[in-house]
């Protein structure tokens, strides 16, 4: 197995990954992730009007968006059922724009960089996904699971 693979060898093109504008709603993001779930995509990339990446909406961001503010004060969890919470004000929460919940992009990687460099960045930044740039343009993403598979296959062949 080749040990010098580059990020571009594992890239998921931006057209194949869930993405939406920052003004999209939390409900729209949930729909996108539910549709993409079987493909292993668990993040929505968030863009501005100029199609510039401005953030990422992670599963934990969505759960934080759904969780009522008072529930954050309980260490043992929410004292009532989720469906009750969503019935009382949940529709309003689902209509809020994803820019209110998204996480910042903490790192980027170049398509020509090695998969080992991508792995290092992910470990340093505690990221499971890296946006991939080529000639200063976002072309896709690389996921930790895909890097893990490639790296461990090399290790197992030693």
Coordinates of C-alpha atoms in Angstrom, one line a residue:
X1 CA 0.0 0.0 0.0
X2 CA 1.2 3.5 -0.8
X3 CA 2.4 5.3 2.3
X4 CA 2.6 8.8 0.7
X5 CA -1.1 9.4 -0.1
X6 CA -2.2 13.0 -0.2
X7 CA -5.3 14.6 1.1
X8 CA -6.6 14.9 -2.4
X9 CA -6.7 11.1 -2.6
X10 CA -9.3 11.0 0.2
X11 CA -11.2 14.2 -0.5
X12 CA -15.0 14.2 -0.5
X13 CA -16.0 16.9 -3.0
X14 CA -17.9 19.8 -1.6
X15 CA -20.8 19.0 -4.0
X16 CA -21.2 15.6 -2.2
X17 CA -21.1 17.0 1.3
X18 CA -24.0 18.7 3.2
X19 CA -23.7 22.4 3.1
X20 CA -26.0 25.4 3.3
X21 CA -26.0 29.2 3.8
X22 CA -25.7 30.7 7.3
X23 CA -29.2 31.9 7.3
X24 CA -30.6 28.4 6.8
X25 CA -32.6 27.1 9.7
X26 CA -31.8 24.6 12.4
X27 CA -34.6 22.4 11.0
X28 CA -33.2 22.5 7.5
X29 CA -29.8 21.5 8.8
X30 CA -31.3 18.5 10.7
X31 CA -33.1 17.4 7.5
X32 CA -29.8 17.6 5.5
X33 CA -27.9 15.5 8.1
X34 CA -30.7 13.0 8.4
X35 CA -30.6 12.5 4.6
X36 CA -26.8 12.2 4.6
X37 CA -26.5 10.1 7.7
X38 CA -25.9 6.7 5.9
X39 CA -23.0 8.3 3.9
X40 CA -21.2 9.0 7.2
X41 CA -21.6 12.7 6.8
X42 CA -22.3 14.2 10.3
X43 CA -21.5 17.9 9.7
X44 CA -23.0 20.7 7.7
X45 CA -20.6 23.2 6.1
X46 CA -21.9 26.8 6.5
X47 CA -21.3 29.4 3.8
X48 CA -21.9 33.1 3.3
X49 CA -23.4 34.9 0.3
X50 CA -20.1 34.8 -1.6
X51 CA -19.9 31.0 -1.0
X52 CA -17.1 31.5 1.5
X53 CA -16.9 28.9 4.3
X54 CA -17.8 30.7 7.6
X55 CA -18.4 27.7 9.9
X56 CA -19.5 24.2 10.5
X57 CA -22.6 22.9 12.1
X58 CA -21.7 19.7 14.1
X59 CA -24.1 17.3 15.6
X60 CA -23.3 18.6 19.1
X61 CA -24.1 22.2 17.9
X62 CA -27.5 21.0 16.8
X63 CA -28.2 19.2 20.1
X64 CA -27.1 22.4 21.9
X65 CA -29.5 24.3 19.7
X66 CA -32.4 22.0 20.6
X67 CA -31.6 21.8 24.3
X68 CA -33.5 24.4 26.4
X69 CA -31.4 26.9 28.3
X70 CA -32.7 25.8 31.7
X71 CA -31.6 22.2 31.0
X72 CA -28.0 23.3 31.0
X73 CA -28.1 23.7 34.7
X74 CA -28.8 20.0 35.4
X75 CA -25.8 17.7 35.7
X76 CA -28.0 14.5 35.5
X77 CA -29.8 15.7 32.3
X78 CA -33.1 17.2 31.5
X79 CA -35.8 16.5 34.0
X80 CA -38.6 16.2 31.3
X81 CA -38.9 14.5 28.0
X82 CA -37.4 15.9 24.8
X83 CA -40.7 15.7 22.9
X84 CA -42.3 17.8 25.6
X85 CA -39.7 20.4 25.2
X86 CA -40.1 20.5 21.5
X87 CA -43.9 20.9 21.8
X88 CA -43.4 23.9 24.0
X89 CA -41.4 26.4 21.9
X90 CA -39.4 23.9 19.9
X91 CA -40.8 25.1 16.6
X92 CA -39.4 28.6 17.3
X93 CA -36.0 27.1 18.1
X94 CA -36.0 25.0 14.9
X95 CA -36.7 28.2 12.9
X96 CA -33.6 30.0 14.2
X97 CA -30.7 30.5 11.7
X98 CA -27.7 28.0 12.0
X99 CA -25.3 30.9 12.3
X100 CA -26.4 31.1 15.9
X101 CA -25.2 27.5 16.6
X102 CA -22.3 26.8 14.2
X103 CA -18.8 26.2 15.3
X104 CA -15.8 28.1 13.9
X105 CA -13.5 26.5 11.4
X106 CA -10.3 25.8 13.4
X107 CA -8.1 24.5 10.7
X108 CA -7.8 24.0 6.9
X109 CA -5.6 21.6 4.9
X110 CA -4.3 21.8 1.4
X111 CA -5.2 19.1 -1.1
X112 CA -1.5 18.5 -1.7
X113 CA -0.6 17.9 1.9
X114 CA 0.0 14.4 3.2
X115 CA -2.6 12.4 5.1
X116 CA -0.2 12.2 8.0
X117 CA -0.2 16.0 8.2
X118 CA -4.0 16.0 8.1
X119 CA -4.1 13.5 10.9
X120 CA -1.7 15.6 13.0
X121 CA -3.8 18.7 12.5
X122 CA -7.0 16.8 13.4
X123 CA -5.3 15.6 16.6
X124 CA -4.0 19.0 17.5
X125 CA -7.3 20.8 16.8
X126 CA -9.6 18.0 18.1
X127 CA -11.3 18.0 14.7
X128 CA -13.0 15.1 12.9
X129 CA -13.3 17.0 9.6
X130 CA -11.0 19.3 7.8
X131 CA -12.0 21.6 4.9
X132 CA -9.6 21.0 2.0
X133 CA -8.3 23.9 -0.1
X134 CA -6.8 23.9 -3.5
X135 CA -5.4 27.2 -5.0
X136 CA -7.2 29.2 -2.2
X137 CA -10.5 27.6 -3.0
X138 CA -12.5 25.2 -0.9
X139 CA -12.8 21.9 -2.9
X140 CA -14.0 19.5 -0.3
X141 CA -13.4 17.9 3.0
X142 CA -11.4 15.0 4.5
X143 CA -12.8 13.0 7.5
X144 CA -10.9 11.4 10.3
X145 CA -12.5 8.0 9.7
X146 CA -11.1 8.0 6.2
X147 CA -7.7 9.0 7.4
X148 CA -7.8 6.3 10.1
X149 CA -8.7 3.7 7.6
X150 CA -5.8 4.6 5.3
X151 CA -3.2 5.0 8.0
X152 CA -4.1 1.8 9.8
X153 CA -4.1 -0.2 6.6
X154 CA -0.5 0.9 6.1
X155 CA 0.3 -0.1 9.7
X156 CA -1.2 -3.5 9.3
X157 CA 0.9 -4.2 6.2
X158 CA 4.2 -3.6 8.1

